[in-house]
JSON list of C-alpha atoms in Angstrom, two decimals:
[
{"chain": "A", "resi": 28, "resn": "MET", "atom": "CA", "xyz": [-51.83, -12.04, -68.31]},
{"chain": "A", "resi": 29, "resn": "THR", "atom": "CA", "xyz": [-50.80, -14.37, -65.52]},
{"chain": "A", "resi": 30, "resn": "ARG", "atom": "CA", "xyz": [-51.22, -18.07, -66.19]},
{"chain": "A", "resi": 31, "resn": "ARG", "atom": "CA", "xyz": [-51.16, -20.22, -63.09]},
{"chain": "A", "resi": 32, "resn": "ASN", "atom": "CA", "xyz": [-50.42, -23.92, -62.91]},
{"chain": "A", "resi": 33, "resn": "THR", "atom": "CA", "xyz": [-53.50, -26.00, -62.18]},
{"chain": "A", "resi": 34, "resn": "ARG", "atom": "CA", "xyz": [-53.94, -29.51, -60.90]},
{"chain": "A", "resi": 35, "resn": "VAL", "atom": "CA", "xyz": [-56.85, -31.66, -59.82]},
{"chain": "A", "resi": 36, "resn": "ASP", "atom": "CA", "xyz": [-57.39, -32.90, -56.27]},
{"chain": "A", "resi": 37, "resn": "PRO", "atom": "CA", "xyz": [-58.26, -36.60, -55.78]},
{"chain": "A", "resi": 38, "resn": "HIS", "atom": "CA", "xyz": [-61.56, -35.52, -54.19]},
{"chain": "A", "resi": 39, "resn": "PHE", "atom": "CA", "xyz": [-62.50, -33.87, -57.51]},
{"chain": "A", "resi": 40, "resn": "PHE", "atom": "CA", "xyz": [-62.00, -37.19, -59.31]},
{"chain": "A", "resi": 41, "resn": "ALA", "atom": "CA", "xyz": [-64.10, -39.00, -56.70]},
{"chain": "A", "resi": 42, "resn": "GLU", "atom": "CA", "xyz": [-66.94, -36.49, -57.16]},
{"chain": "A", "resi": 43, "resn": "LEU", "atom": "CA", "xyz": [-66.70, -36.82, -60.93]},
{"chain": "A", "resi": 44, "resn": "ASP", "atom": "CA", "xyz": [-66.87, -40.61, -60.71]},
{"chain": "A", "resi": 45, "resn": "ASN", "atom": "CA", "xyz": [-69.97, -40.34, -58.50]},
{"chain": "A", "resi": 46, "resn": "GLN", "atom": "CA", "xyz": [-71.74, -38.17, -61.08]},
{"chain": "A", "resi": 47, "resn": "LEU", "atom": "CA", "xyz": [-70.72, -39.75, -64.39]},
{"chain": "A", "resi": 48, "resn": "ARG", "atom": "CA", "xyz": [-70.44, -43.39, -65.38]},
{"chain": "A", "resi": 49, "resn": "GLU", "atom": "CA", "xyz": [-67.23, -45.25, -66.06]},
{"chain": "A", "resi": 50, "resn": "SER", "atom": "CA", "xyz": [-68.37, -45.80, -69.65]},
{"chain": "A", "resi": 51, "resn": "ARG", "atom": "CA", "xyz": [-70.81, -43.99, -71.91]},
{"chain": "A", "resi": 52, "resn": "GLY", "atom": "CA", "xyz": [-74.50, -44.51, -71.20]},
{"chain": "A", "resi": 53, "resn": "PRO", "atom": "CA", "xyz": [-76.89, -46.32, -73.57]},
{"chain": "A", "resi": 54, "resn": "ASN", "atom": "CA", "xyz": [-78.19, -43.00, -74.92]},
{"chain": "A", "resi": 55, "resn": "GLY", "atom": "CA", "xyz": [-74.79, -41.43, -75.40]},
{"chain": "A", "resi": 56, "resn": "GLU", "atom": "CA", "xyz": [-74.48, -40.03, -71.88]},
{"chain": "A", "resi": 57, "resn": "PRO", "atom": "CA", "xyz": [-70.87, -38.95, -71.27]},
{"chain": "A", "resi": 58, "resn": "SER", "atom": "CA", "xyz": [-68.46, -40.99, -69.22]},
{"chain": "A", "resi": 59, "resn": "ALA", "atom": "CA", "xyz": [-66.09, -39.55, -66.64]},
{"chain": "A", "resi": 60, "resn": "SER", "atom": "CA", "xyz": [-63.25, -40.17, -69.11]},
{"chain": "A", "resi": 61, "resn": "ASP", "atom": "CA", "xyz": [-65.11, -38.23, -71.81]},
{"chain": "A", "resi": 62, "resn": "PHE", "atom": "CA", "xyz": [-65.45, -35.29, -69.44]},
{"chain": "A", "resi": 63, "resn": "LEU", "atom": "CA", "xyz": [-61.76, -35.42, -68.48]},
{"chain": "A", "resi": 64, "resn": "LEU", "atom": "CA", "xyz": [-60.69, -35.39, -72.12]},
{"chain": "A", "resi": 65, "resn": "ILE", "atom": "CA", "xyz": [-63.19, -32.93, -73.59]},
{"chain": "A", "resi": 66, "resn": "ASP", "atom": "CA", "xyz": [-64.48, -30.49, -70.94]},
{"chain": "A", "resi": 67, "resn": "LEU", "atom": "CA", "xyz": [-61.85, -30.46, -68.19]},
{"chain": "A", "resi": 68, "resn": "PRO", "atom": "CA", "xyz": [-59.03, -28.92, -70.29]},
{"chain": "A", "resi": 69, "resn": "THR", "atom": "CA", "xyz": [-61.18, -25.84, -71.03]},
{"chain": "A", "resi": 70, "resn": "ILE", "atom": "CA", "xyz": [-62.16, -25.53, -67.36]},
{"chain": "A", "resi": 71, "resn": "SER", "atom": "CA", "xyz": [-58.55, -25.91, -66.25]},
{"chain": "A", "resi": 72, "resn": "ASP", "atom": "CA", "xyz": [-57.44, -23.23, -68.73]},
{"chain": "A", "resi": 73, "resn": "ALA", "atom": "CA", "xyz": [-60.13, -20.85, -67.46]},
{"chain": "A", "resi": 74, "resn": "PHE", "atom": "CA", "xyz": [-58.92, -21.27, -63.87]},
{"chain": "A", "resi": 75, "resn": "ALA", "atom": "CA", "xyz": [-55.29, -20.89, -64.94]},
{"chain": "A", "resi": 76, "resn": "GLU", "atom": "CA", "xyz": [-55.93, -17.64, -66.79]},
{"chain": "A", "resi": 77, "resn": "HIS", "atom": "CA", "xyz": [-58.88, -15.98, -65.02]},
{"chain": "A", "resi": 78, "resn": "PHE", "atom": "CA", "xyz": [-58.94, -17.18, -61.40]},
{"chain": "A", "resi": 79, "resn": "ASP", "atom": "CA", "xyz": [-58.90, -13.65, -59.95]},
{"chain": "A", "resi": 80, "resn": "GLU", "atom": "CA", "xyz": [-61.97, -12.70, -62.00]},
{"chain": "A", "resi": 81, "resn": "PHE", "atom": "CA", "xyz": [-64.15, -15.52, -60.63]},
{"chain": "A", "resi": 82, "resn": "PRO", "atom": "CA", "xyz": [-66.53, -14.99, -57.70]},
{"chain": "A", "resi": 83, "resn": "ALA", "atom": "CA", "xyz": [-65.35, -15.99, -54.25]},
{"chain": "A", "resi": 84, "resn": "VAL", "atom": "CA", "xyz": [-67.02, -19.02, -52.69]},
{"chain": "A", "resi": 85, "resn": "TYR", "atom": "CA", "xyz": [-66.71, -17.57, -49.18]},
{"chain": "A", "resi": 86, "resn": "GLN", "atom": "CA", "xyz": [-66.94, -13.90, -48.32]},
{"chain": "A", "resi": 87, "resn": "ASP", "atom": "CA", "xyz": [-63.70, -13.78, -46.30]},
{"chain": "A", "resi": 88, "resn": "ARG", "atom": "CA", "xyz": [-61.71, -16.32, -48.36]},
{"chain": "A", "resi": 89, "resn": "ASP", "atom": "CA", "xyz": [-60.48, -15.02, -51.71]},
{"chain": "A", "resi": 90, "resn": "ASP", "atom": "CA", "xyz": [-58.46, -18.21, -52.19]},
{"chain": "A", "resi": 91, "resn": "TYR", "atom": "CA", "xyz": [-61.62, -20.21, -53.01]},
{"chain": "A", "resi": 92, "resn": "ARG", "atom": "CA", "xyz": [-63.29, -19.27, -56.31]},
{"chain": "A", "resi": 93, "resn": "TYR", "atom": "CA", "xyz": [-65.95, -20.90, -58.45]},
{"chain": "A", "resi": 94, "resn": "LEU", "atom": "CA", "xyz": [-66.84, -21.13, -62.11]},
{"chain": "A", "resi": 95, "resn": "VAL", "atom": "CA", "xyz": [-70.12, -22.18, -63.67]},
{"chain": "A", "resi": 96, "resn": "VAL", "atom": "CA", "xyz": [-69.68, -23.40, -67.24]},
{"chain": "A", "resi": 97, "resn": "THR", "atom": "CA", "xyz": [-71.67, -24.96, -70.02]},
{"chain": "A", "resi": 98, "resn": "GLY", "atom": "CA", "xyz": [-69.66, -27.85, -71.36]},
{"chain": "A", "resi": 99, "resn": "LYS", "atom": "CA", "xyz": [-69.61, -29.69, -74.64]},
{"chain": "A", "resi": 100, "resn": "LEU", "atom": "CA", "xyz": [-70.83, -32.83, -72.86]},
{"chain": "A", "resi": 101, "resn": "VAL", "atom": "CA", "xyz": [-72.80, -31.51, -69.89]},
{"chain": "A", "resi": 102, "resn": "LYS", "atom": "CA", "xyz": [-75.49, -28.87, -69.57]},
{"chain": "A", "resi": 103, "resn": "ALA", "atom": "CA", "xyz": [-73.62, -27.12, -66.77]},
{"chain": "A", "resi": 104, "resn": "ALA", "atom": "CA", "xyz": [-70.90, -27.69, -64.22]},
{"chain": "A", "resi": 105, "resn": "LEU", "atom": "CA", "xyz": [-69.99, -25.84, -61.06]},
{"chain": "A", "resi": 106, "resn": "VAL", "atom": "CA", "xyz": [-66.28, -26.13, -60.32]},
{"chain": "A", "resi": 107, "resn": "ILE", "atom": "CA", "xyz": [-64.49, -24.85, -57.23]},
{"chain": "A", "resi": 108, "resn": "GLY", "atom": "CA", "xyz": [-60.79, -24.12, -57.18]},
{"chain": "A", "resi": 109, "resn": "GLN", "atom": "CA", "xyz": [-58.41, -23.07, -54.44]},
{"chain": "A", "resi": 110, "resn": "LEU", "atom": "CA", "xyz": [-55.37, -20.83, -54.81]},
{"chain": "A", "resi": 111, "resn": "MET", "atom": "CA", "xyz": [-52.43, -22.40, -53.02]},
{"chain": "A", "resi": 112, "resn": "ALA", "atom": "CA", "xyz": [-49.52, -20.63, -51.29]},
{"chain": "A", "resi": 113, "resn": "ASP", "atom": "CA", "xyz": [-47.22, -21.43, -54.22]},
{"chain": "A", "resi": 114, "resn": "GLY", "atom": "CA", "xyz": [-49.56, -19.61, -56.64]},
{"chain": "A", "resi": 115, "resn": "SER", "atom": "CA", "xyz": [-50.96, -22.75, -58.24]},
{"chain": "A", "resi": 116, "resn": "ILE", "atom": "CA", "xyz": [-54.64, -23.64, -58.33]},
{"chain": "A", "resi": 117, "resn": "VAL", "atom": "CA", "xyz": [-56.16, -26.93, -57.24]},
{"chain": "A", "resi": 118, "resn": "LEU", "atom": "CA", "xyz": [-59.56, -27.90, -58.62]},
{"chain": "A", "resi": 119, "resn": "ILE", "atom": "CA", "xyz": [-61.25, -29.38, -55.55]},
{"chain": "A", "resi": 120, "resn": "SER", "atom": "CA", "xyz": [-64.94, -29.85, -56.32]},
{"chain": "A", "resi": 121, "resn": "ILE", "atom": "CA", "xyz": [-67.37, -30.36, -59.19]},
{"chain": "A", "resi": 122, "resn": "ASP", "atom": "CA", "xyz": [-71.15, -30.52, -59.42]},
{"chain": "A", "resi": 123, "resn": "ILE", "atom": "CA", "xyz": [-72.54, -31.51, -62.82]},
{"chain": "A", "resi": 124, "resn": "ASP", "atom": "CA", "xyz": [-76.01, -30.87, -64.26]},
{"chain": "A", "resi": 125, "resn": "LEU", "atom": "CA", "xyz": [-76.76, -33.37, -67.02]},
{"chain": "A", "resi": 126, "resn": "ALA", "atom": "CA", "xyz": [-80.40, -32.37, -67.56]}
]
């Protein structure tokens, strides 16, 4: 099995901050920090180990793949990653469903 290095693009962090609060909500809603500590490592590992198995975002661009996951803190998250020329993967986008 090939394990690729993964990293997170600043745009990903900006999207995360727009979707989750800086601190936990009054009813236990997760914070962005909670997500980074609890759900992101599993997502990053999945991209590192299974990128080639994920569906392509664009028909003619195999370097962009997506993963839909159920997290420990969120109902679902759609994450997009891009394979870079050096073989690493950059997580570039996230869309979270808290419902």
